[in-house]
């Protein structure tokens, strides 16, 4: 199973800041021997369809906030066009707010991870990898045939030290300049 995590471009963000949320997801996946790459379109000038055709991921995760939601949906559309059999999942503040209504309006998105996704996303990848049902993944809103299902919310991660350090090695840190040293609290 191969995963690509994508940070969509953002027009209104003057600072180049590493997407640490994606780096935390990547760290949990790497800790569990799952192949993962991060593509940050805010700093990388890579054509998405070319990148996806080369990488051929089984799962494509797209981060979305209110400020980049339009671009995030453009990314999900392009991803589904490039790799129609891939599983496209969104996470972040905007999908967490929208939940089932996002899936109702965007057929190219297969699922939404709501809330803290560090371990929910890993469980989703595990379930898909092993052809298991998705109804046991806390914090997941997904399509099951023609029905949209909403699972229980994720449980808080405790203690927080369980989460590994972000996989900064999956980011092109030199592209962030003086902002490369940010932390997430």
PDB file of N, CA and C in Angstrom, residues 14-19 40 42-44 168 171-183:
ATOM      1  N   UNK A  14       1.260  34.310   2.585  1.00  0.00           N
ATOM      2  CA  UNK A  14       2.545  34.889   2.234  1.00  0.00           C
ATOM      3  C   UNK A  14       3.731  34.112   2.805  1.00  0.00           C
ATOM      4  N   UNK A  15       3.531  33.430   3.934  1.00  0.00           N
ATOM      5  CA  UNK A  15       4.611  32.654   4.540  1.00  0.00           C
ATOM      6  C   UNK A  15       4.616  31.231   4.001  1.00  0.00           C
ATOM      7  N   UNK A  16       5.798  30.710   3.762  1.00  0.00           N
ATOM      8  CA  UNK A  16       5.940  29.309   3.374  1.00  0.00           C
ATOM      9  C   UNK A  16       6.196  28.517   4.650  1.00  0.00           C
ATOM     10  N   UNK A  17       5.206  27.743   5.060  1.00  0.00           N
ATOM     11  CA  UNK A  17       5.273  27.014   6.318  1.00  0.00           C
ATOM     12  C   UNK A  17       5.105  25.523   6.041  1.00  0.00           C
ATOM     13  N   UNK A  18       5.989  24.681   6.583  1.00  0.00           N
ATOM     14  CA  UNK A  18       5.858  23.232   6.352  1.00  0.00           C
ATOM     15  C   UNK A  18       4.527  22.707   6.893  1.00  0.00           C
ATOM     16  N   UNK A  19       3.871  21.813   6.162  1.00  0.00           N
ATOM     17  CA  UNK A  19       2.601  21.236   6.628  1.00  0.00           C
ATOM     18  C   UNK A  19       2.852  20.149   7.675  1.00  0.00           C
ATOM     19  N   UNK A  40       3.982  19.021  -1.189  1.00  0.00           N
ATOM     20  CA  UNK A  40       3.503  20.323  -0.722  1.00  0.00           C
ATOM     21  C   UNK A  40       3.462  21.276  -1.908  1.00  0.00           C
ATOM     22  N   UNK A  42       2.350  24.165  -2.038  1.00  0.00           N
ATOM     23  CA  UNK A  42       2.572  25.581  -1.725  1.00  0.00           C
ATOM     24  C   UNK A  42       4.007  25.982  -2.036  1.00  0.00           C
ATOM     25  N   UNK A  43       4.917  24.998  -2.066  1.00  0.00           N
ATOM     26  CA  UNK A  43       6.322  25.316  -2.348  1.00  0.00           C
ATOM     27  C   UNK A  43       6.902  24.523  -3.514  1.00  0.00           C
ATOM     28  N   UNK A  44       6.280  23.411  -3.876  1.00  0.00           N
ATOM     29  CA  UNK A  44       6.799  22.588  -4.969  1.00  0.00           C
ATOM     30  C   UNK A  44       6.025  22.892  -6.246  1.00  0.00           C
ATOM     31  N   UNK A 168       9.778  15.173   9.014  1.00  0.00           N
ATOM     32  CA  UNK A 168      10.288  16.304   8.232  1.00  0.00           C
ATOM     33  C   UNK A 168      11.136  15.827   7.059  1.00  0.00           C
ATOM     34  N   UNK A 171       9.582  16.175   3.740  1.00  0.00           N
ATOM     35  CA  UNK A 171       9.358  17.534   3.236  1.00  0.00           C
ATOM     36  C   UNK A 171      10.669  18.086   2.682  1.00  0.00           C
ATOM     37  N   UNK A 172      10.572  18.926   1.703  1.00  0.00           N
ATOM     38  CA  UNK A 172      11.754  19.599   1.153  1.00  0.00           C
ATOM     39  C   UNK A 172      11.997  20.849   1.992  1.00  0.00           C
ATOM     40  N   UNK A 173      12.601  20.644   3.162  1.00  0.00           N
ATOM     41  CA  UNK A 173      12.723  21.686   4.174  1.00  0.00           C
ATOM     42  C   UNK A 173      13.451  22.926   3.668  1.00  0.00           C
ATOM     43  N   UNK A 174      14.358  22.793   2.731  1.00  0.00           N
ATOM     44  CA  UNK A 174      15.084  23.941   2.200  1.00  0.00           C
ATOM     45  C   UNK A 174      14.195  24.935   1.475  1.00  0.00           C
ATOM     46  N   UNK A 175      13.013  24.511   1.057  1.00  0.00           N
ATOM     47  CA  UNK A 175      12.098  25.401   0.331  1.00  0.00           C
ATOM     48  C   UNK A 175      11.327  26.353   1.253  1.00  0.00           C
ATOM     49  N   UNK A 176      11.414  26.145   2.571  1.00  0.00           N
ATOM     50  CA  UNK A 176      10.640  26.962   3.498  1.00  0.00           C
ATOM     51  C   UNK A 176      11.421  28.138   4.060  1.00  0.00           C
ATOM     52  N   UNK A 177      12.702  28.220   3.752  1.00  0.00           N
ATOM     53  CA  UNK A 177      13.502  29.358   4.212  1.00  0.00           C
ATOM     54  C   UNK A 177      13.525  29.458   5.722  1.00  0.00           C
ATOM     55  N   UNK A 178      13.378  30.672   6.227  1.00  0.00           N
ATOM     56  CA  UNK A 178      13.474  30.911   7.664  1.00  0.00           C
ATOM     57  C   UNK A 178      12.291  30.337   8.444  1.00  0.00           C
ATOM     58  N   UNK A 179      11.237  29.915   7.764  1.00  0.00           N
ATOM     59  CA  UNK A 179      10.061  29.359   8.433  1.00  0.00           C
ATOM     60  C   UNK A 179      10.158  27.843   8.628  1.00  0.00           C
ATOM     61  N   UNK A 180      11.288  27.246   8.278  1.00  0.00           N
ATOM     62  CA  UNK A 180      11.421  25.797   8.359  1.00  0.00           C
ATOM     63  C   UNK A 180      11.423  25.289   9.792  1.00  0.00           C
ATOM     64  N   UNK A 181      11.654  26.151  10.769  1.00  0.00           N
ATOM     65  CA  UNK A 181      11.756  25.718  12.148  1.00  0.00           C
ATOM     66  C   UNK A 181      10.485  25.827  12.957  1.00  0.00           C
ATOM     67  N   UNK A 182       9.327  25.906  12.325  1.00  0.00           N
ATOM     68  CA  UNK A 182       8.073  26.058  13.061  1.00  0.00           C
ATOM     69  C   UNK A 182       7.758  24.817  13.870  1.00  0.00           C
ATOM     70  N   UNK A 183       6.936  25.001  14.903  1.00  0.00           N
ATOM     71  CA  UNK A 183       6.427  23.880  15.677  1.00  0.00           C
ATOM     72  C   UNK A 183       4.907  23.962  15.685  1.00  0.00           C
TER      73      UNK A 183
END
